Every structure is written in structure tokens, then in C-alpha cells.
Coordinates of C-alpha atoms in Angstrom, one line a residue:
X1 CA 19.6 7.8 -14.1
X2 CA 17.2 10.4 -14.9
X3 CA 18.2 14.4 -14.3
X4 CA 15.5 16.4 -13.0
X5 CA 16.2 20.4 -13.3
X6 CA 13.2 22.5 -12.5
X7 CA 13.3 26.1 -12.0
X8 CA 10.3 26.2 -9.8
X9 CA 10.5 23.1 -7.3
X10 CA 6.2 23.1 -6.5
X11 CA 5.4 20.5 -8.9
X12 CA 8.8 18.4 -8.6
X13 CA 7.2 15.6 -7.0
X14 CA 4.2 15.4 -9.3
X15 CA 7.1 15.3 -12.0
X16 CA 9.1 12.8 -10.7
X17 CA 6.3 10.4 -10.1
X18 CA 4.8 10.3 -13.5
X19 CA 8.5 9.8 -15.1
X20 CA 8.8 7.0 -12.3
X21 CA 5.5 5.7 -13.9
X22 CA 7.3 5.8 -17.3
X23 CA 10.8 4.7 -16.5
X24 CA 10.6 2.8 -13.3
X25 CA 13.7 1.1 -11.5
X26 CA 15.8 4.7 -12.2
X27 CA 17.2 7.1 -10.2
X28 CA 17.1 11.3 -9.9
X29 CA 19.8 13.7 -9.7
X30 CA 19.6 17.4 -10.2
X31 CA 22.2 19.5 -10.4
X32 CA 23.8 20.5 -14.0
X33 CA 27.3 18.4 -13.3
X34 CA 25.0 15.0 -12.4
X35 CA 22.5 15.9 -15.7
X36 CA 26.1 15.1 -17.8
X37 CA 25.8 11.0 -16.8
X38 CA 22.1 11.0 -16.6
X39 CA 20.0 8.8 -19.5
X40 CA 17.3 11.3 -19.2
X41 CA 17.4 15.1 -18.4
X42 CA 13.8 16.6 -18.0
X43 CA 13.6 20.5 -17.6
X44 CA 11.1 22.7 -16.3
X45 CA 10.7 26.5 -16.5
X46 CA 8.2 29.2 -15.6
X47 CA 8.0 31.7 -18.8
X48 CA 5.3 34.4 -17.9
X49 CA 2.3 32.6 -17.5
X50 CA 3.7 29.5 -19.6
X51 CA 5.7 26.6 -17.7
X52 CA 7.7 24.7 -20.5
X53 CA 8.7 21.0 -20.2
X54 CA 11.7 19.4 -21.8
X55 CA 13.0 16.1 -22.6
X56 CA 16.4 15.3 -23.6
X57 CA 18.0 11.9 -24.2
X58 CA 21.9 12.4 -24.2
X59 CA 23.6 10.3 -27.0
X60 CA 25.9 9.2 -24.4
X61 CA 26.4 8.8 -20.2
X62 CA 27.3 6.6 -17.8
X63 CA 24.0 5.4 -16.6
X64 CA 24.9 2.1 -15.9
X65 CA 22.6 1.7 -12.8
X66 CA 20.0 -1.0 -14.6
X67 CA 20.6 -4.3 -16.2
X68 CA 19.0 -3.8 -19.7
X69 CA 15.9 -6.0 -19.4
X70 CA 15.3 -5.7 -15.3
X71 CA 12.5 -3.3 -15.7
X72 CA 10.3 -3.0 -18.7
X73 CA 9.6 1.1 -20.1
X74 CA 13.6 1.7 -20.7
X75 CA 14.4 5.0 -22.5
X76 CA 13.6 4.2 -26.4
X77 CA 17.3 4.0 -28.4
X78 CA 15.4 5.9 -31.3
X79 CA 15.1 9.1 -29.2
X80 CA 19.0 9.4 -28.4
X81 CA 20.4 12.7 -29.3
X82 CA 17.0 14.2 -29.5
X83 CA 15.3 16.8 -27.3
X84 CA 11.5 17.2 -27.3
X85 CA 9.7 20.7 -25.8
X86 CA 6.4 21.3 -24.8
X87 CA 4.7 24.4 -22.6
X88 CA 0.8 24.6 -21.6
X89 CA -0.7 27.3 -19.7
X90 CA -1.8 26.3 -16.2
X91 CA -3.9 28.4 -13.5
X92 CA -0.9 29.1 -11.0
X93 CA -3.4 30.6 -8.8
X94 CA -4.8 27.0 -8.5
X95 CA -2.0 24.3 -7.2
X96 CA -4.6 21.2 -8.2
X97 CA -5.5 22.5 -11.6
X98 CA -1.9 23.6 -12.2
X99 CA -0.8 20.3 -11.5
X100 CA -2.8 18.4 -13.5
X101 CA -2.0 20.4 -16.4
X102 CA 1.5 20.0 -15.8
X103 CA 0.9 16.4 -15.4
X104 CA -1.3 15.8 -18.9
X105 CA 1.2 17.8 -20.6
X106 CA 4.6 15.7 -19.4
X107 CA 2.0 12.3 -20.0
X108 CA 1.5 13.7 -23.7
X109 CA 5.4 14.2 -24.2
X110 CA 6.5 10.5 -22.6
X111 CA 3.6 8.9 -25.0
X112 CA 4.5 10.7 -28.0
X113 CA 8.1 9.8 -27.2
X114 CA 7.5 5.8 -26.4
X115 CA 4.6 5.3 -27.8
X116 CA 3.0 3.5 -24.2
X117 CA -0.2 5.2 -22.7
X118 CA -0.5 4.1 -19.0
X119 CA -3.1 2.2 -17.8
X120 CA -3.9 4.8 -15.1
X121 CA -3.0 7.8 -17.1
X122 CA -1.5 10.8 -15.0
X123 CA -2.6 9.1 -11.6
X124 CA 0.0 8.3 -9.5
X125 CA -0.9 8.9 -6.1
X126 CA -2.3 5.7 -4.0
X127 CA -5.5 6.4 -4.1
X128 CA -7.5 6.5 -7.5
X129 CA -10.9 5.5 -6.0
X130 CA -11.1 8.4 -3.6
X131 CA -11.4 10.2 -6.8
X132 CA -14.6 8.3 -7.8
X133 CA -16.0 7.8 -4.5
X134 CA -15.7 11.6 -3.3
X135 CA -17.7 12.2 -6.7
X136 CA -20.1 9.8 -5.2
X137 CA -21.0 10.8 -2.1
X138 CA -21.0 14.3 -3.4
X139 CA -24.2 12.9 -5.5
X140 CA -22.9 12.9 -8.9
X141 CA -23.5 10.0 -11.2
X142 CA -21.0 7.5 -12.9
X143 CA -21.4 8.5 -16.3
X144 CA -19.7 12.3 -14.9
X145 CA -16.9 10.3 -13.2
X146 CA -15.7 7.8 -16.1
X147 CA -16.2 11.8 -18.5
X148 CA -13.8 13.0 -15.9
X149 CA -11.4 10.3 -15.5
X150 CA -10.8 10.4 -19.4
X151 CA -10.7 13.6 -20.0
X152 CA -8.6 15.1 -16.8
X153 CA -6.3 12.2 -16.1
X154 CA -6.2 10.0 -19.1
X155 CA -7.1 7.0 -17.4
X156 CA -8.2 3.7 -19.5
X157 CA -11.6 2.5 -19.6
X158 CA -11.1 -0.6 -18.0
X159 CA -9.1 1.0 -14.6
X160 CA -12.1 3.6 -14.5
X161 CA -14.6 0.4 -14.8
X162 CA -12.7 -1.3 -11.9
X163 CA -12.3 2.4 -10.0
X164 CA -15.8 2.7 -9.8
X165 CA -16.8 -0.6 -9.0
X166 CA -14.5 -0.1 -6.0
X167 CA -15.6 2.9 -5.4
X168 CA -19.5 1.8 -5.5
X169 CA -18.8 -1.0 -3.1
X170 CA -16.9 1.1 -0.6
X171 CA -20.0 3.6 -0.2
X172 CA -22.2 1.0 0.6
X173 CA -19.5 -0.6 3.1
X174 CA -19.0 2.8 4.7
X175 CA -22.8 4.1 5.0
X176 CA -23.2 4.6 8.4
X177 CA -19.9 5.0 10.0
X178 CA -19.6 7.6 12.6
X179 CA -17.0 10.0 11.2
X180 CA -16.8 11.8 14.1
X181 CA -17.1 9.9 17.6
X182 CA -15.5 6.4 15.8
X183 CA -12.3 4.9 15.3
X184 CA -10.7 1.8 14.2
X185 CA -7.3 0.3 16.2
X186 CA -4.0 -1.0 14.7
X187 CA -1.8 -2.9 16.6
X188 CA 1.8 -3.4 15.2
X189 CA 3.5 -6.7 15.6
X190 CA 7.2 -5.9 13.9
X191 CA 8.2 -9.7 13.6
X192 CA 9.1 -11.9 11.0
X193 CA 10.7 -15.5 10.8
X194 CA 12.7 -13.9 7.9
X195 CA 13.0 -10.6 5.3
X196 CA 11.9 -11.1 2.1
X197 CA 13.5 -10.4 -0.6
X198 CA 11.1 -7.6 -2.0
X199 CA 9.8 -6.6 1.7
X200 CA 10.5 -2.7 3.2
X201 CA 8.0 -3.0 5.5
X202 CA 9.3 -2.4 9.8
X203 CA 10.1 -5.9 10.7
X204 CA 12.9 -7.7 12.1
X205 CA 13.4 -11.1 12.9
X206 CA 11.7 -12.8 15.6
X207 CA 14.5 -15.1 16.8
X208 CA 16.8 -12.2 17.8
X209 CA 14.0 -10.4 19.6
X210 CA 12.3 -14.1 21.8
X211 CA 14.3 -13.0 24.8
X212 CA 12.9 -9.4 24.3
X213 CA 9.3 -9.3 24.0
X214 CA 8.0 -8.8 27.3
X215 CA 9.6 -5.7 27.0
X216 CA 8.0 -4.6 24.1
X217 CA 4.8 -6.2 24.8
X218 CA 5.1 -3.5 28.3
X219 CA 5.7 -0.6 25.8
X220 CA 3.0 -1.6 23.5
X221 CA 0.3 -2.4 26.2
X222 CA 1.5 1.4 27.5
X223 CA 0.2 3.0 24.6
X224 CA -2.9 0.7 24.4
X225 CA -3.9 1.3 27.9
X226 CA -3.0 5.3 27.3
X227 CA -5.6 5.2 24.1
X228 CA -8.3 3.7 26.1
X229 CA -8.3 6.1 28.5
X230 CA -7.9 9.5 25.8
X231 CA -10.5 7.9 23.9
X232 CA -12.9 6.0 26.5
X233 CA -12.3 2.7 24.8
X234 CA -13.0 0.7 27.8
X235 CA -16.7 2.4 28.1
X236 CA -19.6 0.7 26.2
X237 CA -20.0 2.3 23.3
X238 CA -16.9 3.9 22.2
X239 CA -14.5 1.4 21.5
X240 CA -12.8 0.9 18.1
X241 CA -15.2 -0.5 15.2
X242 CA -12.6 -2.4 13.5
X243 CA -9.2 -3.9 14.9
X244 CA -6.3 -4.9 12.6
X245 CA -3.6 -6.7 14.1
X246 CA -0.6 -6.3 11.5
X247 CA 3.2 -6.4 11.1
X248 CA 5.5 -7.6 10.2
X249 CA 4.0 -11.3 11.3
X250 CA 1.8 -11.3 14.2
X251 CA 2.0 -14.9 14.3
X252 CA 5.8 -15.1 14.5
X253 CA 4.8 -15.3 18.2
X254 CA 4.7 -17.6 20.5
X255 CA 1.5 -18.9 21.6
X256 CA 1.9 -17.8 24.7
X257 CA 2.6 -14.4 23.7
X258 CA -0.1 -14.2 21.3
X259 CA -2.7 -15.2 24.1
X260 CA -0.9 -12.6 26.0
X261 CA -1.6 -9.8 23.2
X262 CA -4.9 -10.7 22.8
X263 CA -6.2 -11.1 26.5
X264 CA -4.7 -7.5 26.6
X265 CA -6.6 -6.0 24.1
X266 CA -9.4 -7.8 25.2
X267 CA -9.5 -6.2 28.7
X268 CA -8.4 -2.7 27.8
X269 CA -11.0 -1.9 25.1
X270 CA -14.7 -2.3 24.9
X271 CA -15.2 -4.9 22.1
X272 CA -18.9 -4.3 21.9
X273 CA -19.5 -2.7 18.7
X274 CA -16.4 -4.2 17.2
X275 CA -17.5 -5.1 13.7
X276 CA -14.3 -6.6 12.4
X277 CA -11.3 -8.3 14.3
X278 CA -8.2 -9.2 11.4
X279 CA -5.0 -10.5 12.3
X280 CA -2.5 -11.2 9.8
X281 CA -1.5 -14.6 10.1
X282 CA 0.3 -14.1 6.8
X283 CA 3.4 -16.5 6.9
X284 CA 2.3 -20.4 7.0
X285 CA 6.1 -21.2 8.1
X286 CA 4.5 -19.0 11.3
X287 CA 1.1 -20.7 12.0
X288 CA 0.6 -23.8 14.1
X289 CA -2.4 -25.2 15.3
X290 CA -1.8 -24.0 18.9
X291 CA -1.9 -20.3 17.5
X292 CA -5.0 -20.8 15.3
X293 CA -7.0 -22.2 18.6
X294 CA -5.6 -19.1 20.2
X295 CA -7.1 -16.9 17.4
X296 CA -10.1 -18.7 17.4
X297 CA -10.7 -18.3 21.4
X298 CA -10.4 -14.7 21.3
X299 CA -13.4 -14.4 18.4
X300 CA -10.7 -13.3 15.4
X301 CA -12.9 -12.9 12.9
X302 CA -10.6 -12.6 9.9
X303 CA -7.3 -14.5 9.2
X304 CA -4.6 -13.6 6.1
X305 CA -2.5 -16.9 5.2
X306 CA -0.8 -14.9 2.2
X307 CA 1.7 -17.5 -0.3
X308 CA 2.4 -14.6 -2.5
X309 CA 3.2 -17.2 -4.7
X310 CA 2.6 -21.0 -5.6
X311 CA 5.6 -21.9 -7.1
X312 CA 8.0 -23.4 -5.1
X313 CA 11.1 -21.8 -6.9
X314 CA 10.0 -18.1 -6.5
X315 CA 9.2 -18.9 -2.8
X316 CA 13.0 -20.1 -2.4
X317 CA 14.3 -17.0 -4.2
X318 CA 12.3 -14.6 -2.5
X319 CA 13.2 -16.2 0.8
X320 CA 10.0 -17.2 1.8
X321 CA 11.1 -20.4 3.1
X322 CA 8.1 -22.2 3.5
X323 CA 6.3 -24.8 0.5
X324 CA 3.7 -25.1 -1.1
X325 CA 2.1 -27.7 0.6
X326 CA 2.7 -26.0 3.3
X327 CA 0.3 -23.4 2.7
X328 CA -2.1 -26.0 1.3
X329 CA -1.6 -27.7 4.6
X330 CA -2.1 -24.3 7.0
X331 CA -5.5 -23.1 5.0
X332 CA -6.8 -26.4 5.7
X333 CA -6.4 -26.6 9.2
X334 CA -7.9 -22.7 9.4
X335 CA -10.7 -24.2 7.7
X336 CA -11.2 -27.6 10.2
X337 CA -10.7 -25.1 13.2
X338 CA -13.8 -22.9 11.8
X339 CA -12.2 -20.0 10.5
X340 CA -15.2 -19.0 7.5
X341 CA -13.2 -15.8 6.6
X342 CA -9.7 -16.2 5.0
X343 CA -7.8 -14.0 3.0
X344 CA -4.7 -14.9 0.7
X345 CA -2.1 -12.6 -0.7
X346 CA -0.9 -12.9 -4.1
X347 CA 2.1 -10.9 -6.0
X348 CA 2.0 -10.2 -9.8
X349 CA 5.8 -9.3 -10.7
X350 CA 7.4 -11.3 -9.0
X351 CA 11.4 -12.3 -9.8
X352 CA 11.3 -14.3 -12.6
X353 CA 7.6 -14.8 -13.0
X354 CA 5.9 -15.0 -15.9
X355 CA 2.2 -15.3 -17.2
X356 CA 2.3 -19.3 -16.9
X357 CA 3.8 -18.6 -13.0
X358 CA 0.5 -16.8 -12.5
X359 CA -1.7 -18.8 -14.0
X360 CA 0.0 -22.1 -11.7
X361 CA -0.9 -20.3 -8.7
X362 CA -3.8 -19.2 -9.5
X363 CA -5.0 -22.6 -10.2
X364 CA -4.1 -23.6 -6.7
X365 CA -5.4 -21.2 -5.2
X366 CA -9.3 -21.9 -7.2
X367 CA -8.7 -25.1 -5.5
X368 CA -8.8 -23.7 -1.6
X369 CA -11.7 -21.3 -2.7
X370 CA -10.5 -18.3 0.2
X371 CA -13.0 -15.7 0.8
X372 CA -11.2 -12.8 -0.4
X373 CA -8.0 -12.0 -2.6
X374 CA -6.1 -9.4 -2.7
X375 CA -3.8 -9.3 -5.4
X376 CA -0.7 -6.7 -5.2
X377 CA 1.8 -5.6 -8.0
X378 CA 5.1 -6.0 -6.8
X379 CA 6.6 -2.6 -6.1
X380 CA 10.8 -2.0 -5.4
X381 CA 10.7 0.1 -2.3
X382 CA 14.3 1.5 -1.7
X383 CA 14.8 -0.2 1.5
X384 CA 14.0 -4.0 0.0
X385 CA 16.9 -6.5 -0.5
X386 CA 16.1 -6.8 -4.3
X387 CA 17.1 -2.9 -4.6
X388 CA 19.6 -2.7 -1.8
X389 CA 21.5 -5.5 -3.1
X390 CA 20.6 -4.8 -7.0
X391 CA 23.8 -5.8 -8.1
X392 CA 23.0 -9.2 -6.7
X393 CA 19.3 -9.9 -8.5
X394 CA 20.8 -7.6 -12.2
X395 CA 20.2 -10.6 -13.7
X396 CA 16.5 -11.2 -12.8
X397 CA 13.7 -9.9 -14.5
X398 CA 10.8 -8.1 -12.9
X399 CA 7.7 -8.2 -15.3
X400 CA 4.3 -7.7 -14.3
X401 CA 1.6 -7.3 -17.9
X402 CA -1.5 -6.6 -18.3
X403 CA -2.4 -10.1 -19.5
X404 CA -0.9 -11.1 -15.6
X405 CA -3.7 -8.6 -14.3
X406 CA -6.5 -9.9 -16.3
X407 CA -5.4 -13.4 -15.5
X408 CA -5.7 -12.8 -11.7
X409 CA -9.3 -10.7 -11.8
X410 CA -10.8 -13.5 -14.1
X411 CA -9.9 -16.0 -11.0
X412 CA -11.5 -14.0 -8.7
X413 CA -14.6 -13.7 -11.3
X414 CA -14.5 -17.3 -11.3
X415 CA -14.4 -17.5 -7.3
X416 CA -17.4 -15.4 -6.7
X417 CA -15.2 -12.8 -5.4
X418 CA -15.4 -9.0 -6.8
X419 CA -13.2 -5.4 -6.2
X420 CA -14.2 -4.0 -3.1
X421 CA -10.6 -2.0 -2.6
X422 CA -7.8 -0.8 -4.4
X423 CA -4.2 0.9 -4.1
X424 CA -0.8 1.6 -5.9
X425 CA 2.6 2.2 -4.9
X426 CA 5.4 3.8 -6.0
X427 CA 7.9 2.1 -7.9
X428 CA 5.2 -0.9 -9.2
X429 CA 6.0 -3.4 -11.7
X430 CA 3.9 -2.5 -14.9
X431 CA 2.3 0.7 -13.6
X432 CA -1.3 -1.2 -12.2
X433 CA -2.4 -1.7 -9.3
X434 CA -3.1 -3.7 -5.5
X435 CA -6.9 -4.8 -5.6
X436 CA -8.4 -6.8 -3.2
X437 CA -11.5 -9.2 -4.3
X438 CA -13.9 -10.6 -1.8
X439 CA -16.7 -12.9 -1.6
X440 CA -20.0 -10.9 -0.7
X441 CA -20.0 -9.9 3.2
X442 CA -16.2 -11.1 3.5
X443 CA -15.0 -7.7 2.7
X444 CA -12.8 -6.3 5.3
X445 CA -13.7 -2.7 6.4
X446 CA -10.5 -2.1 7.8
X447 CA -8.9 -1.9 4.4
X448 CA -11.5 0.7 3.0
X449 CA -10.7 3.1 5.9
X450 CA -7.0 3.2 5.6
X451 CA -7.1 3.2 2.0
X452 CA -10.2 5.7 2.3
X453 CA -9.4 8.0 5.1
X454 CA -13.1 7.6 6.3
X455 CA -12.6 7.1 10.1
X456 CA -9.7 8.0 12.5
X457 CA -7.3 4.7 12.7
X458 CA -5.1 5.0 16.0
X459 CA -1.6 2.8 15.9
X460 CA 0.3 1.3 18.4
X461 CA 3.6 -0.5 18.2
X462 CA 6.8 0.1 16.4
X463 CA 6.4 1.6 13.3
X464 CA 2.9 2.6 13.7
X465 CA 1.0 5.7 12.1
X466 CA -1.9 6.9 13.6
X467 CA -4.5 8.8 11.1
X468 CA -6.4 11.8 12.5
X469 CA -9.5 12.4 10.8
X470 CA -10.7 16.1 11.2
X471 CA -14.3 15.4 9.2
X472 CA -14.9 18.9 9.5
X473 CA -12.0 19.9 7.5
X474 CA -11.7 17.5 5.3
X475 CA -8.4 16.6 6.0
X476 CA -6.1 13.7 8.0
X477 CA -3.4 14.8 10.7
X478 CA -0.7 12.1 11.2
X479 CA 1.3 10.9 14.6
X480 CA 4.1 8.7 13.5
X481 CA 6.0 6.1 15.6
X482 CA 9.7 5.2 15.9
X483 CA 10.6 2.5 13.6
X484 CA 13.2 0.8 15.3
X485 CA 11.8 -1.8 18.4
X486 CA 14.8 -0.6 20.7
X487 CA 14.2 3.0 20.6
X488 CA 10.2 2.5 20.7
X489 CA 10.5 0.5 23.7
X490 CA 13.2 3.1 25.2
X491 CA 10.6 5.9 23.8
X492 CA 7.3 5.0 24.2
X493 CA 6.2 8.1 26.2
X494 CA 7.3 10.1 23.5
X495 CA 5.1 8.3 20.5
X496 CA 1.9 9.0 23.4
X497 CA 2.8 13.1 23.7
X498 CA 2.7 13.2 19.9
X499 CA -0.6 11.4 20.0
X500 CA -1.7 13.4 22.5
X501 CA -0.5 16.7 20.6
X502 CA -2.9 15.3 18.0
X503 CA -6.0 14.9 20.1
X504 CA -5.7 18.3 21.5
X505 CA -5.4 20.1 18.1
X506 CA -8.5 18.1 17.5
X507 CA -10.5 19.3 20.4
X508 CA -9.4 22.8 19.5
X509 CA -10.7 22.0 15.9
X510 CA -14.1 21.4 17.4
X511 CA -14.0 23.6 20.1

């Protein structure tokens, strides 16, 4: 348990997430009675125009809430007893450069005290390459970005490499979108055959919801049909540029449902300068050859058949419940049905993994040759089994190394596919990253823009969040939906008045 007592709360979060970077897996309290149990107790304190940062490491407490070797990074057993103090001087008067001094500061203190630098540095927020690719389109060059990325942030030379690389891909991928008038669609499919172990994502299983989904299909298609009409989707000419049909596991439908969905969407938007059409087909213990020939009749352009993982054992613990040959078998059959753009999800960090795990999978997955990649780094939300249920998984390790990341981008290399967008998460194994590698022209846009925030994304379904892009401004207003499928259904006028709050603040932007 870490204790967090700061006497101005503005830069708690930008506190907590860098000692999350250093100590994952732990805990916060902060009150002075909690701070007596706590591993760590960081302080913080204004002092004039001085804000002074401390780190303590009682001798003793009752921080029991880790098995010793579940998360790499624990509190060093040299520094027990001891308290180390820093202060800088930052420019209160600016939040951005005060936080960043903060931030280097704190980063200075945990290195000195570990002895670890991070492979991102003081990043921690999601989206290092909007860094590099603001700097971009801004006009400056890359030899200014990797000077800043060093100096401001501390990030290593081989995560700036990779951040610009991104970074120059996703300019050329986004040249020409219309900010303004354009928008992409998501469509939310909240079904799963099962949970996985490590999942948080809005999902519940499919086989309790069968008797149930023409209901939500009437919600969903209500909010679809209410978008077309705000927006003019149906009109030549202004529907969405990309569509993203997510979850969840889209293909945890039926057939007949999925034909259903897609007919819908089909008829209530304008597909005619739709550049991009993804659905996650993610599970293989979801996809039959029925659904694919659905897929494939209603022009999907882009399939995901994601193993996470080619060794059977992980996929058992995990609760994947499907094989191995089983996804061998599925990305075949995409491939004899004509599907010439498949992606495949990968985890790094998995329980129990280790470097030789990787590099099994790995090797499968050289053999199917899929046109893009995208490797993630498994990250502990709160809401996943694996941390719900800690006490049941204390004895399972969760590593994730560098030589794991290196292993996985030297496949891609090897595959002819390169970075084209990147992420992180909070709580992720090994402080990297989620990159995803494709083969040139197999790159899919949709990703850019919700990692980007380059073009207003509108959501339906349960669990949806709709991204409002006010160019002008600079800035992105969100319209969230319900999580829970019962009270979407039971609600879905609500989620359209808080779109259509959204909208008008929009038009009153521009007006």
C-alpha cells in the first residue's frame, strides 16, 4: 500500500500515476491513520514558491496486499527506515509546466531510490505519440522532438525512435481528413462467450442475454437511426469514414443477428465514402463459417481473430477456452473466404508467461503471416478477475521485459509489418506499451483516430463513448453511455439527449 499525503491535491493524479509506474499492483490511501500500514508514504507540500516531495519507507506495516514476486518494481528492502526529500521550483502560474516539473523531480527521487529508469520516463498518460505528432503537424522537425522527449520527459531513445515512427505514419494516414464536417461510427456489441481472466472491458455473457437481443438490438438501432438523422448520415456524402464494430465480441452473435446488425447499418447510413469497415471477430471459439460469409456479404473490410496467446496452458488459465488449433483453423478459413486484411491480438504479460512463451507464439503466428499485429502489455484494471479475485492468482507471476518487447517488434520486422499506432494503460505489466504493426496499406485508420483524437467518433451501444471534436478549440467533449445492457435498453433516450446536448454545444461553438 502506498500513502499518498499531499497538501495541495492539483498534481495528485500526475503523482499517483508515476509511483503506479514505479510500484505497480499497489494500492493508495491518504489519511495520516492509513499512512501507519502503508509500505510507502509519499508527501507533498507547497513552501513559498517551492513544492517539496518526500519518500518514506516505514521499517514496518502491514502491507500485505501483494504476493512478493507478483509484480516486478517492489519497494527496495535497502531503503527501509529511510526518508529521501527533494523540492524544485515550478511555474504555478502554468499547470503543464508545473506538472512536468513535479513529475521529473518525483522520476529523479524513485530512480535514485531503485535504481530503474523507465522506458517512457515521466509519460504516463495514453498517448505519447500525440506528443510527437502535434510537433509534426505544427512543422517542427524530428531532431526537436527526440531533444524534447529527452530532456522534458526522460524518455529512452528507443520509445522516442518508435514514438516518432508512429507518429510519422499517423500524419501521412490522417492527411486529408475532414476535421470538421467528418466522423467515424462505433458500434458496441457487449457480448462474450466468457470473461477473461484479465478482461474489464463492458461485456457480459452471450448465453444469458440469446433470449434478449432483439431488445437490445431495438435500443441500439434507436440511437443509430437518431445519429443519421442529427448528422445526415443517410445523405451522400456525409456519412461516417470509418466504422468499427467492437465489444465485447461481435461475433458472439448469431448469424442471424449479425446479418440483422449489419443490414441495419447498411440502410441507415450512407456507406459511400466509407474508407474502412472493422469488426472484431476477436474470439475463434465465436467464429463459424456462416458468420464469416455474413461479414464477407456486407463488404467488412477488416476482421480481428485475436489468440492473445499460443500456448494452450495460458489460454486454459486465462479462460479463453478455445485451442490453438483452433485459431490456426479460424484464420484459415478467413483466408479461403477472401478476407486479405486480418488482424491478430497478442498479450505480453500474461500469467505465467515468460520470454520462451512469447517466442512459441510468436513463431506460430510468422507461420499465418496476418496483415497487421497489434501487440498489448497486459494491464490489471481494477474490475478484471485477476485483481478482483487476487487472493486466488497470489501465486502467479505477471512479468512483461523488455527482451519480451523486442522479441515481439523483431516478428513484426520479420513480417513486413511496421508501428503505425501506439497506447499505454494504467496499471501495465513492465511500464511499455500497446503497439500495433501493420503491413503497408493494412493499417487501420480507426485506431489512429481514437488513439489520436483527429475526427469526431460517435458510439452506440452499451458502454459506448462518443468523442466530440471541437477542431476549433483544440479540445474533445465526451457523451458517455450506461454500461449495464438492462438499463441501456431501459434508457436509451437518455444516452441520445446527452448526445444531443453535445451537438448543440457544438453548433454554439461554431455559431
Amino acid at each position: 500500500m502506498i500513502a499518498l499525503i499531499l497538501e495541495d491535491n492539483a498534481f495528485e493524479q500526475d503523482i499517483r500515476e508515476l509511483l503506479m509506474a514505479y510500484f505497480p499492483g499497489h494500492g493508495f490511501v491518504h489519511t495520516e491513520e492509513e499512512a501507519a500500514g502503508a509500505s510507502l508514504v509519499c508527501r507533498g507540500e507547497r513552501e513559498g514558491s517551492a513544492f517539496i516531495l518526500s519518500l518514506s519507507f516505514p521499517e514496518q506495516s502491514g502491507d500485505t496486499d501483494l504476493h512478493p514476486e507478483a509484480y516486478p518494481g517492489e519497494f527496495p528492502a535497502e531503503a527501509a527506515g529511510k526518508t529521501w526529500t527533494r523540492s524544485c521550483q515550478p511555474d504555478f502560474a502554468v499547470r503543464k509546466s508545473a506538472k512536468n516539473e513535479i513529475k521529473r523531480t518525483l522520476y529523479r527521487l524513485c530512480r535514485e531510490i531503485t535504481g530503474r529508469e523507465l522506458p517512457w520516463g515521466t509519460l504516463t498518460g495514453i498517448r505519447p505519440t500525440k506528443i510527437a505528432l502535434t510537433a509534426l503537424l505544427d512543422g517542427r522537425d524530428s531532431r526537436e522532438i527526440r531533444e524534447e522527449m529527452r530532456e522534458d520527459y526522460y524518455t529512452s531513445g528507443e520509445k522516442i525512435a518508435l514514438c516518432l515512427a508512429v507518429a510519422e505514419r499517423e500524419k501521412r494516414m490522417i492527411s486529408g481528413l475532414d476535421a470538421v464536417h467528418g466522423w467515424s461510427l462505433y458500434v458496441g456489441i457487449p457480448f462474450c462467450p466468457t470473461t477473461c481472466l484479465y478482461c474489464s472491458f463492458t461485456s457480459f455473457p452471450i448465453g444469458a442475454w440469446k433470449d434478449r437481443l432483439d431488445s437490445y438490438f431495438d435500443a441500439l438501432f434507436r440511437e443509430m437511426h437518431y445519429l443519421a438523422e442529427r448528422t445526415g448520415g443517410s445523405e451522400p456524402g456525409r456519412g461516417p469514414e470509418t466504422i468499427y464494430i467492437g465489444g465485447g465480441t461481435p461475433t458472439a452473435l448469431d448469424p442471424e443477428h449479425l446479418d440483422r446488425l449489419l443490414t441495419e447499418i447498411g440502410e441507415t447510413f450512407s456507406l459511400d465514402r466509407l474508407r474502412e469497415f472493422t469488426v472484431e471477430a476477436g474470439r475463434p471459439d465465436s467464429i463459424t463459417e456462416e458468420k464469416l460469409r455474413v461479414l464477407r456479404a456486407h463488404g467488412i473490410s477488416r476482421i480481428s481473430i485475436n489468440p492473445q496467446t499460443m500456448n494452450q496452458a495460458t489460454l486454459d488459465l486465462i479462460g479463453r477456452r478455445h485451442t490453438v488449433e483452433e485459431v490456426i483453423g479460424k484464420f484459415h478459413m478467413a483466408r479461403e473466404l477472401g478476407f486479405d486484411n486480418i488482424n491478430m491480438d497478442i498479450i505480453c504479460g500474461l500469467p505465467g508467461e515468460n520470454p520462451e512463451d512469447v517466442a512459441r507464439t510468436l513463431g506460430k503466428i510468422r507461420e499465418l503471416a496476418p496483415d497487421s499485429l497489434t501487440v498489448h502489455s497486459l494491464a490489471v484494471k481494477r474490475a478484471a478477475r485477476l485483481n478482483v479475485q487476487r487472493a486466488q492468482w497470489r501465486d502467479v507471476r505477471i512479468v512483461n521485459t523488455q527482451e519480451m518487447i523486442e522479441m515481439t517488434a523483431e516478428a513484426a520486422r520479420e513480417m513486413g509489418l511496421s508501428p503505425y499506432y501506439l497506447y499505454r494503460q494504467k496499471n501495465m505489466a513492465g511500464n511499455f506499451e500497446n503497439t500495433g504493426y501493420a503491413a503497408p496499406g493494412k493499417e487501420c485508420l480507426y485506431n489512429v483516430l481514437i488513439m489520436e483524437e483527429k475526427q469526431t467518433i460517435l458510439a452506440c451501444g452499451a458502454g459506448t463513448t462518443s468523442k466530440f471534436l471541437v477542431p476549433e478549440e483544440n479540445r474533445i467533449e465526451r457523451a458517455e453511455n450506461c454500461k449495464d445492457v438492462a438499463t441501456y435498453i431501459a434508457n436509451v433516450q437518455e444516452m441520445m439527449e446527452r448526445k444531443e446536448r453535445r451537438f448543440r454545444e457544438l453548433r454554439d461553438c461554431r455559431a
